[in-house]
Amino acid sequence: MTKAPPPVSTMIMRGIFEENPVFRLALSLCPAVAVTTSVKNGLMLGVAVFVVQVLSSVSASALKGIINPKIRIPIFTIIIAIWVTVMDMTLAAYFPVTYQQVGLYVKLIVAFAIIISRMELFSMKHNIVPSFWDGFGMGLGFLVAMVLAGAFRELLGSGSLFGFEIVAFKPLLLVILPAGGFFTIGLIMVLYNWVDLRLGHKLPEEKVGGGCHH
Amino acid sequence: MVPAQAGRGPGDAVMSAQLEQQQAPPNATEMMRIAVGLTLTCLAAAIVLGFFFYLTEPAKVRNIQAREQAMIQTLLALTPAARIHEVRRYLHWKGQTLEVLYLTPRALVRVDEAGNPLDTREVPAEVAAEKSPDHKDAWVRQSAGAGENANFNYAGRFFIGEQDGAVAGYVVEGSTPGYKTWIRYFLAIDARFGVQGLEVIEHEEDPGLGAEITQRYFKNQYAGRRFEQIDAIEVIKDPLPNDWRKRLEQLGDMDLDSWVRENRAEIDAHPQIHAITGSTISSVAVTNGVKRSLRNFRKRMRIVEAYL
């Protein structure tokens, strides 16, 4: 039973704006807060999640014929774990320096809510190509969120961007601390909602989850 | 289970039928299908993982070796032109008797438990040039006449830094039980068995507490001490004096020899290791590890010295 998929552009924009995993769905907030102390770290985790999301969505869609609904959760977990391990091995082999910084969080991707929820909500009901684009959009949305939050925090917290010094002082040290991470994400959420209101949409109250879903 | 009731729409009936089917225990066919599905998924997973492991493992091993080489270079203040040799140690139980084997760049040295030499064997050039530790270990295992299931174990290694044809120092790889798991470290040792420096490679101590063992102010406390000083060293809980801490943090920015020369009096004036605030266990663990590594290295070096 496959549903007709929305157009590709809609699926990609949905991941970045309307259903952005971090700013709209409030999923995976803990790693988002922990990693986004600099653009570089945010970017690395964002890329890792992007790759895992796309591959997992495609795999779940490809295997949906043999996945019995009663045991779909363990199978999803196996699929995610495979691609996370592949990502982990690839980073360790070819990007050793960055791996030392974000290695711990890469392993944690297994438990990210956003990935398993897209498999459950989309891949199980759609074919491989639409699942690819859904994963692409959602992964990109997470990547954008990581870079945005990372840029905001690095700029205000350490006065630099991508490790290059922009100003010689630290404008607002608070934002680099864990509490500042939540403030940052809250502020960007406000921005998202404000833009949405200006565009004439209603606030998606029922969509916003909350809490610390990995 | 929701019983289908009168007055409900046809949609409800379908829903409850589905619900009933989902909640019923699986029959044999379904169980079979679940098992086959799971097996296929796991098989595919194994193939994917195996393939990527095969693809990435050599690069990962190269990265680790490059990192180790860089660390040894820094610890011994070697130039990139310097050569680093490895000596590997093995234990071989033959029933009740223990034999120890050392693989140096030139020879495979076999000694008994007390360290008396039994025999030596020349190392073929291709084994000496071999990068992969597994191949070296396999050659030693074969040379020692140890079968697949014999009690034959790899038991640690150390490195010799050679600068312009002369030995510049040694680096021992060691590990010590920390607060949670093993703390792995590289200990740089000079020709007279004094400590040149310490680098913690791997640990799982708590951030802000035990993890401070990687900080200069802690690990540099061992640098520049002679063998006898380290052997008698104790860990004390007194806070680290500020001026001593400042001096400790300079090592790393300046080279060891001039740092030791400049601070000889200070080093001797602080014969004890100051524990990290709140982390006596980690501090004592590292200190015991350094002491043990140094004593063992002195014993082992006497055995292999002639074959380096």
Coordinates of C-alpha atoms in Angstrom, one line a residue:
Chain A
M1 CA 0.0 0.0 0.0
T2 CA 1.9 3.0 -1.2
K3 CA 0.5 6.6 -1.1
A4 CA 1.1 9.1 -3.8
P5 CA 4.2 11.1 -2.8
P6 CA 4.3 14.9 -2.7
P7 CA 6.6 16.6 -5.3
V8 CA 10.3 16.6 -4.6
S9 CA 10.6 20.3 -4.0
T10 CA 7.9 20.1 -1.4
M11 CA 9.6 17.3 0.4
I12 CA 12.9 19.1 0.5
M13 CA 11.4 22.5 1.6
R14 CA 9.3 20.7 4.2
G15 CA 12.5 19.3 5.9
I16 CA 14.1 22.7 5.9
F17 CA 11.2 24.9 6.9
E18 CA 7.7 23.6 7.7
E19 CA 8.8 20.5 9.5
N20 CA 12.4 21.3 10.3
P21 CA 13.4 18.5 12.7
V22 CA 15.0 20.8 15.3
F23 CA 13.1 24.1 15.0
R24 CA 9.6 22.9 14.2
L25 CA 9.4 19.3 15.5
A26 CA 11.8 19.9 18.4
L27 CA 13.4 16.5 17.9
S28 CA 17.0 15.6 18.8
L29 CA 17.5 18.7 20.9
C30 CA 20.1 17.2 23.2
P31 CA 22.7 16.4 20.6
A32 CA 21.8 19.7 18.9
V33 CA 22.6 21.6 22.1
A34 CA 25.7 19.5 22.9
V35 CA 27.4 19.8 19.5
T36 CA 26.6 23.2 18.2
T37 CA 29.3 25.1 20.1
S38 CA 31.0 25.8 16.7
V39 CA 29.9 25.8 13.1
K40 CA 32.4 23.1 12.3
N41 CA 31.2 20.6 14.8
G42 CA 27.6 21.3 13.9
L43 CA 28.4 20.8 10.2
M44 CA 30.1 17.5 10.8
L45 CA 27.3 16.1 12.9
G46 CA 24.8 17.5 10.4
V47 CA 26.5 15.8 7.5
A48 CA 26.6 12.5 9.4
V49 CA 22.9 12.7 10.3
F50 CA 22.1 13.7 6.7
V51 CA 23.9 10.6 5.3
V52 CA 22.4 8.2 7.9
Q53 CA 18.9 9.7 7.3
V54 CA 19.0 9.3 3.6
L55 CA 20.5 5.8 3.7
S56 CA 18.1 4.6 6.4
S57 CA 15.0 6.0 4.7
V58 CA 16.0 4.3 1.5
S59 CA 16.8 1.0 3.2
A60 CA 13.6 0.9 5.1
S61 CA 11.6 1.6 2.0
A62 CA 13.5 -1.1 0.1
L63 CA 12.9 -3.7 2.8
K64 CA 9.3 -2.8 3.6
G65 CA 8.1 -5.9 1.8
I66 CA 9.8 -8.2 4.3
I67 CA 9.5 -6.1 7.4
N68 CA 6.7 -7.5 9.5
P69 CA 4.9 -4.6 11.2
K70 CA 5.2 -6.4 14.6
I71 CA 9.0 -6.3 14.5
R72 CA 9.5 -3.1 12.6
I73 CA 11.1 -1.2 15.5
P74 CA 14.0 -3.7 16.0
I75 CA 14.5 -3.8 12.2
F76 CA 14.6 0.0 12.0
T77 CA 17.1 0.0 14.8
I78 CA 19.3 -2.5 13.0
I79 CA 19.1 -0.5 9.8
I80 CA 20.1 2.8 11.5
A81 CA 22.8 1.1 13.5
I82 CA 24.4 -0.3 10.2
W83 CA 24.6 3.1 8.6
V84 CA 25.8 4.8 11.7
T85 CA 28.5 2.2 12.0
V86 CA 29.4 2.7 8.4
M87 CA 29.5 6.5 8.9
D88 CA 31.6 6.0 12.1
M89 CA 34.2 3.8 10.3
T90 CA 34.4 6.2 7.3
L91 CA 35.0 9.2 9.5
A92 CA 37.6 7.4 11.6
A93 CA 39.4 6.3 8.5
Y94 CA 39.3 9.4 6.4
F95 CA 38.6 12.3 8.8
P96 CA 40.6 11.4 11.9
V97 CA 40.9 14.9 13.3
T98 CA 37.2 15.8 13.2
Y99 CA 36.4 12.3 14.3
Q100 CA 38.2 12.9 17.6
Q101 CA 35.8 15.8 18.3
V102 CA 32.4 14.5 17.1
G103 CA 33.1 10.7 17.3
L104 CA 31.0 10.3 20.5
Y105 CA 28.0 12.0 19.0
V106 CA 28.2 10.1 15.7
K107 CA 27.6 6.8 17.7
L108 CA 24.6 8.5 19.4
I109 CA 22.9 9.0 16.0
V110 CA 21.5 5.5 16.5
A111 CA 19.1 7.0 19.0
F112 CA 18.1 10.1 17.2
A113 CA 14.3 10.4 17.1
I114 CA 14.2 12.2 13.7
I115 CA 15.6 9.2 11.8
I116 CA 13.3 6.5 13.1
S117 CA 10.3 8.7 12.9
R118 CA 10.8 9.4 9.2
M119 CA 11.2 5.7 8.6
E120 CA 7.9 5.0 10.4
L121 CA 6.0 7.9 9.0
F122 CA 7.2 8.0 5.4
S123 CA 9.5 5.2 4.2
M124 CA 7.1 2.4 5.3
K125 CA 4.4 3.9 3.1
H126 CA 6.3 5.0 0.1
N127 CA 8.7 3.7 -2.6
I128 CA 12.4 4.1 -2.7
V129 CA 12.7 7.3 -4.7
P130 CA 10.2 9.4 -2.7
S131 CA 11.8 8.0 0.5
F132 CA 15.2 9.2 -0.7
W133 CA 13.9 12.7 -1.2
D134 CA 12.1 12.7 2.1
G135 CA 15.3 11.6 3.8
F136 CA 17.2 14.1 1.8
G137 CA 14.9 17.0 2.9
M138 CA 14.8 15.9 6.6
G139 CA 18.5 15.4 6.7
L140 CA 19.2 18.7 5.0
G141 CA 16.8 20.3 7.5
F142 CA 18.8 18.9 10.4
L143 CA 22.1 20.0 8.7
V144 CA 20.8 23.5 8.2
A145 CA 19.6 23.7 11.8
M146 CA 23.0 22.5 13.1
V147 CA 24.9 25.1 11.0
L148 CA 22.5 27.9 11.9
A149 CA 22.7 27.2 15.7
G150 CA 26.5 26.6 15.4
A151 CA 27.1 29.9 13.6
F152 CA 25.0 31.9 16.1
R153 CA 26.7 30.3 19.1
E154 CA 30.2 30.4 17.8
L155 CA 29.8 34.1 16.7
L156 CA 28.4 35.3 19.9
G157 CA 30.1 32.9 22.3
S158 CA 33.7 32.9 21.0
G159 CA 33.6 35.8 18.5
S160 CA 34.7 33.6 15.6
L161 CA 33.2 31.7 12.7
F162 CA 34.6 28.4 11.4
G163 CA 37.5 29.0 13.8
F164 CA 38.5 32.3 12.3
E165 CA 38.4 35.2 14.6
I166 CA 35.8 37.8 13.7
V167 CA 35.9 40.0 16.7
A168 CA 38.7 40.1 19.3
F169 CA 36.4 39.6 22.3
K170 CA 33.6 37.2 23.3
P171 CA 30.3 39.2 22.9
L172 CA 28.1 36.8 24.9
L173 CA 29.8 34.0 26.6
L174 CA 26.5 32.5 27.8
V175 CA 25.4 31.2 24.4
I176 CA 28.3 28.8 24.2
L177 CA 27.3 27.1 27.5
P178 CA 24.7 24.3 27.5
A179 CA 21.9 26.7 28.7
G180 CA 22.8 29.1 25.9
G181 CA 22.2 26.2 23.4
F182 CA 18.6 26.0 24.5
F183 CA 18.2 29.8 24.3
T184 CA 19.7 29.8 20.8
I185 CA 17.4 27.1 19.6
G186 CA 14.4 28.8 21.2
L187 CA 15.3 32.1 19.5
I188 CA 15.6 30.5 16.1
M189 CA 12.3 28.7 16.7
V190 CA 10.8 32.2 17.4
L191 CA 12.3 33.4 14.1
Y192 CA 10.8 30.4 12.2
N193 CA 7.4 31.0 13.7
W194 CA 7.6 34.7 13.0
V195 CA 8.4 34.2 9.3
D196 CA 5.6 31.6 9.1
L197 CA 3.1 34.1 10.6
R198 CA 4.3 36.8 8.2
L199 CA 3.7 34.4 5.3
G200 CA 0.1 34.1 6.5
H201 CA 0.3 30.6 7.9
K202 CA -1.1 29.6 11.3
L203 CA 1.2 28.5 14.1
P204 CA 1.5 24.8 14.0
E205 CA 0.7 24.4 17.7
E206 CA -0.2 20.7 17.4
K207 CA 3.1 19.9 15.6
V208 CA 5.5 21.2 18.2
G209 CA 6.5 18.3 20.4
G210 CA 9.0 19.4 23.0
G211 CA 11.2 17.7 25.6
C212 CA 14.5 16.0 25.0
H213 CA 13.9 13.4 22.3
H214 CA 17.1 11.9 21.1
Chain B
M1 CA -9.8 -6.5 21.8
V2 CA -12.8 -4.3 20.8
P3 CA -15.9 -6.3 20.0
A4 CA -17.7 -5.1 16.9
Q5 CA -20.9 -3.4 18.1
A6 CA -24.1 -2.6 16.4
G7 CA -24.5 1.1 15.6
R8 CA -21.0 1.5 14.4
G9 CA -20.0 2.4 10.8
P10 CA -18.5 -0.1 8.5
G11 CA -15.1 1.6 8.9
D12 CA -15.1 0.8 12.6
A13 CA -15.6 -2.8 11.8
V14 CA -12.6 -2.9 9.5
M15 CA -10.6 -1.1 12.2
S16 CA -11.4 -3.5 14.9
A17 CA -10.8 -6.5 12.7
Q18 CA -7.3 -5.1 11.9
L19 CA -6.8 -4.4 15.6
E20 CA -7.8 -8.0 16.5
Q21 CA -5.5 -9.4 13.9
Q22 CA -2.6 -7.3 15.2
Q23 CA -3.2 -8.4 18.8
A24 CA -3.7 -12.1 18.1
P25 CA -0.6 -14.2 18.8
P26 CA 1.3 -14.9 15.6
N27 CA 0.7 -18.3 14.0
A28 CA 3.4 -20.6 12.6
T29 CA 3.5 -19.1 9.1
E30 CA 3.8 -15.6 10.5
M31 CA 6.5 -16.6 12.9
M32 CA 8.4 -18.2 10.0
R33 CA 8.0 -15.0 8.0
I34 CA 9.3 -12.8 10.9
A35 CA 12.3 -15.1 11.3
V36 CA 13.1 -15.1 7.7
G37 CA 12.7 -11.3 7.4
L38 CA 15.0 -10.8 10.4
T39 CA 17.6 -13.2 9.1
L40 CA 17.6 -11.6 5.7
T41 CA 18.0 -8.1 7.3
C42 CA 20.8 -9.2 9.5
L43 CA 22.5 -11.0 6.6
A44 CA 22.4 -7.8 4.5
A45 CA 23.6 -5.9 7.5
A46 CA 26.6 -8.2 7.9
I47 CA 27.5 -7.9 4.2
V48 CA 27.4 -4.1 4.3
L49 CA 29.3 -3.8 7.5
G50 CA 31.9 -6.4 6.4
F51 CA 32.4 -4.5 3.1
F52 CA 32.9 -1.2 4.8
F53 CA 35.2 -2.6 7.4
Y54 CA 37.4 -4.1 4.7
L55 CA 37.4 -0.8 3.0
T56 CA 38.2 1.5 5.9
E57 CA 40.2 -0.6 8.3
P58 CA 43.6 -0.1 6.6
A59 CA 43.2 3.7 6.6
K60 CA 42.1 3.6 10.2
V61 CA 45.2 1.6 11.2
R62 CA 47.4 4.0 9.3
N63 CA 45.8 7.0 11.1
I64 CA 46.4 5.5 14.5
Q65 CA 50.0 4.7 13.6
A66 CA 50.6 8.2 12.2
R67 CA 49.1 9.6 15.4
E68 CA 51.4 7.4 17.5
Q69 CA 54.5 8.4 15.5
A70 CA 53.6 12.1 15.8
M71 CA 53.2 11.7 19.6
I72 CA 56.6 9.9 19.9
Q73 CA 58.2 12.6 17.8
T74 CA 56.8 15.3 20.1
L75 CA 57.7 13.4 23.3
L76 CA 61.3 12.8 22.3
A77 CA 61.6 16.2 20.4
L78 CA 62.7 14.4 17.2
T79 CA 62.9 16.0 13.8
P80 CA 60.8 14.4 11.0
A81 CA 63.9 12.9 9.6
A82 CA 64.4 10.8 12.8
R83 CA 63.6 7.0 12.7
I84 CA 61.4 5.3 15.2
H85 CA 61.9 1.5 15.8
E86 CA 59.5 -0.8 17.7
V87 CA 60.3 -3.5 20.2
R88 CA 57.4 -5.9 20.9
R89 CA 57.2 -8.3 23.8
Y90 CA 55.5 -11.7 24.0
L91 CA 54.8 -14.2 26.7
H92 CA 54.8 -17.9 25.9
W93 CA 53.7 -20.5 28.5
K94 CA 55.1 -23.9 27.9
G95 CA 53.2 -25.9 30.5
Q96 CA 54.5 -24.5 33.8
T97 CA 57.5 -22.6 32.4
L98 CA 57.3 -19.1 31.0
E99 CA 59.4 -17.8 28.2
V100 CA 59.5 -14.2 27.2
L101 CA 60.2 -13.1 23.7
Y102 CA 61.4 -9.7 22.5
L103 CA 61.1 -8.7 18.8
T104 CA 63.7 -6.0 18.2
P105 CA 64.4 -4.5 14.8
R106 CA 67.3 -7.0 14.4
A107 CA 66.6 -10.0 16.5
L108 CA 64.1 -12.2 18.1
V109 CA 65.4 -12.7 21.7
R110 CA 64.1 -15.6 23.8
V111 CA 64.7 -15.4 27.5
D112 CA 63.5 -17.4 30.5
E113 CA 61.4 -16.1 33.3
A114 CA 64.4 -14.7 35.2
G115 CA 65.7 -12.9 32.1
N116 CA 68.5 -15.3 31.3
P117 CA 69.0 -15.5 27.5
L118 CA 68.0 -18.8 25.8
D119 CA 68.7 -18.0 22.2
T120 CA 68.3 -15.4 19.5
R121 CA 67.2 -15.5 16.0
E122 CA 67.8 -13.0 13.2
V123 CA 64.8 -11.1 11.9
P124 CA 64.3 -11.4 8.1
A125 CA 64.3 -8.0 6.4
E126 CA 60.7 -8.4 5.2
V127 CA 59.4 -8.9 8.7
A128 CA 61.4 -6.0 10.1
A129 CA 60.0 -3.8 7.3
E130 CA 56.4 -5.1 7.9
K131 CA 54.0 -2.3 9.0
S132 CA 51.2 -4.5 10.2
P133 CA 51.5 -5.7 13.8
D134 CA 49.4 -8.8 13.0
H135 CA 52.0 -10.1 10.6
K136 CA 54.8 -9.5 13.0
D137 CA 53.0 -11.3 15.7
A138 CA 52.2 -14.2 13.4
W139 CA 55.9 -14.5 12.5
V140 CA 57.0 -14.5 16.1
R141 CA 54.3 -17.1 17.0
Q142 CA 55.6 -19.3 14.3
S143 CA 59.2 -18.8 15.2
A144 CA 58.5 -19.6 18.8
G145 CA 56.9 -22.8 17.8
A146 CA 53.6 -21.8 19.4
G147 CA 50.6 -23.5 17.8
E148 CA 47.3 -21.8 17.3
N149 CA 45.9 -22.6 20.7
A150 CA 49.2 -22.4 22.7
N151 CA 49.4 -19.9 25.5
F152 CA 51.1 -17.2 23.5
N153 CA 50.3 -13.6 24.1
Y154 CA 51.4 -10.2 22.9
A155 CA 52.5 -8.3 26.0
G156 CA 53.2 -4.7 25.2
R157 CA 55.8 -2.7 23.3
F158 CA 58.2 0.2 23.4
F159 CA 59.7 2.5 20.8
I160 CA 63.3 3.7 20.2
G161 CA 63.7 7.1 18.7
E162 CA 66.9 7.4 16.6
Q163 CA 68.1 10.8 15.6
D164 CA 71.1 11.2 13.3
G165 CA 72.2 7.6 14.0
A166 CA 72.1 8.0 17.8
V167 CA 69.4 6.9 20.3
A168 CA 67.4 10.0 21.3
G169 CA 65.2 8.2 23.8
Y170 CA 62.6 5.6 24.4
V171 CA 58.8 5.6 24.5
V172 CA 56.9 2.9 26.4
E173 CA 53.3 2.2 25.9
G174 CA 51.6 1.5 29.2
S175 CA 48.2 1.2 30.8
T176 CA 47.0 1.4 34.3
P177 CA 43.6 0.8 35.9
G178 CA 42.0 4.3 36.4
Y179 CA 38.8 5.3 38.1
K180 CA 36.6 3.6 35.6
T181 CA 38.6 1.7 32.9
W182 CA 42.2 1.5 31.8
I183 CA 44.2 4.7 31.3
R184 CA 46.5 4.2 28.3
Y185 CA 49.6 6.4 28.1
F186 CA 52.9 6.9 26.4
L187 CA 55.9 7.4 28.7
A188 CA 59.1 9.0 27.2
I189 CA 62.3 7.8 28.9
D190 CA 65.9 8.9 28.5
A191 CA 69.0 6.8 28.3
R192 CA 69.4 6.9 32.2
F193 CA 65.9 5.7 32.8
G194 CA 64.6 9.2 33.8
V195 CA 61.3 10.4 32.6
Q196 CA 61.2 12.8 29.7
G197 CA 57.5 13.2 29.4
L198 CA 54.0 11.7 29.6
E199 CA 51.1 11.7 27.2
V200 CA 47.7 10.2 28.0
I201 CA 46.3 8.5 24.9
E202 CA 43.1 7.1 26.0
H203 CA 41.0 7.3 29.2
E204 CA 37.4 7.5 30.4
E205 CA 37.9 9.6 33.5
D206 CA 35.3 12.2 34.4
P207 CA 35.4 15.5 32.6
G208 CA 36.6 18.3 34.9
L209 CA 37.9 15.8 37.5
G210 CA 40.0 12.8 36.4
A211 CA 40.1 13.9 32.8
E212 CA 42.5 16.7 34.0
I213 CA 45.3 14.1 33.8
T214 CA 45.7 15.1 30.2
Q215 CA 46.4 18.8 31.2
R216 CA 50.0 20.0 31.1
Y217 CA 50.0 21.0 34.8
F218 CA 49.4 17.4 35.8
K219 CA 51.3 15.3 33.3
N220 CA 54.4 17.6 33.2
Q221 CA 54.9 16.9 36.9
Y222 CA 56.7 13.7 35.9
A223 CA 59.0 15.3 33.3
G224 CA 62.7 15.7 34.0
R225 CA 62.8 13.4 37.0
R226 CA 65.5 10.8 37.5
F227 CA 64.7 7.1 38.0
E228 CA 65.3 7.2 41.8
Q229 CA 63.1 10.2 42.2
I230 CA 60.2 8.6 40.4
D231 CA 60.7 5.3 42.2
A232 CA 60.3 7.2 45.6
I233 CA 57.6 9.5 44.4
E234 CA 54.3 9.9 46.3
V235 CA 51.0 11.5 45.5
I236 CA 49.9 14.3 47.9
K237 CA 46.6 16.1 48.2
D238 CA 48.1 19.6 48.8
P239 CA 47.0 22.1 46.1
L240 CA 49.5 22.7 43.4
P241 CA 51.5 26.0 44.2
N242 CA 50.7 28.7 41.6
D243 CA 54.3 29.4 40.5
W244 CA 55.1 25.7 40.1
R245 CA 51.9 25.3 38.1
K246 CA 52.9 28.2 35.8
R247 CA 56.3 26.6 35.2
L248 CA 54.8 23.2 34.5
E249 CA 52.5 24.7 31.9
Q250 CA 55.5 26.2 30.0
L251 CA 56.8 22.7 29.1
G252 CA 55.3 22.1 25.7
D253 CA 55.9 25.6 24.5
M254 CA 59.7 25.2 25.2
D255 CA 61.8 22.1 24.6
L256 CA 62.4 19.6 27.4
D257 CA 66.2 20.0 27.8
S258 CA 66.1 23.8 28.3
W259 CA 63.0 23.5 30.5
V260 CA 64.7 20.9 32.8
R261 CA 67.9 23.0 32.9
E262 CA 66.0 26.1 33.9
N263 CA 63.8 24.3 36.4
R264 CA 66.1 21.7 38.0
A265 CA 65.9 23.4 41.4
E266 CA 62.1 23.7 41.2
I267 CA 61.7 20.0 40.2
D268 CA 63.9 18.9 43.1
A269 CA 62.0 21.3 45.4
H270 CA 58.7 19.5 44.5
P271 CA 59.5 15.9 45.0
Q272 CA 55.9 14.9 45.2
I273 CA 53.1 14.6 42.6
H274 CA 50.3 17.0 43.5
A275 CA 47.0 15.2 42.9
I276 CA 44.3 16.8 40.8
T277 CA 41.7 18.4 43.0
G278 CA 39.1 15.8 43.7
S279 CA 40.7 13.1 41.7
T280 CA 43.2 11.3 43.9
I281 CA 42.3 7.9 42.4
S282 CA 43.2 9.0 38.9
S283 CA 46.4 10.8 40.1
V284 CA 47.5 7.7 42.0
A285 CA 46.7 5.5 39.1
V286 CA 48.8 7.4 36.7
T287 CA 51.7 7.7 39.2
N288 CA 51.7 3.9 39.9
G289 CA 51.6 3.3 36.2
V290 CA 54.6 5.5 35.5
K291 CA 56.5 3.9 38.4
R292 CA 55.7 0.4 37.2
S293 CA 56.5 1.2 33.5
L294 CA 59.8 2.7 34.4
R295 CA 60.9 -0.2 36.6
N296 CA 59.8 -2.8 34.0
F297 CA 61.5 -0.8 31.2
R298 CA 64.8 -0.8 33.2
K299 CA 64.7 -4.6 33.6
R300 CA 63.6 -5.2 30.0
M301 CA 66.1 -2.8 28.5
R302 CA 69.0 -4.7 30.2
I303 CA 67.9 -7.8 28.3
V304 CA 67.4 -6.4 24.9
E305 CA 70.1 -3.6 24.9
A306 CA 72.6 -5.7 23.0
Y307 CA 70.1 -6.5 20.2
L308 CA 68.8 -3.1 19.3

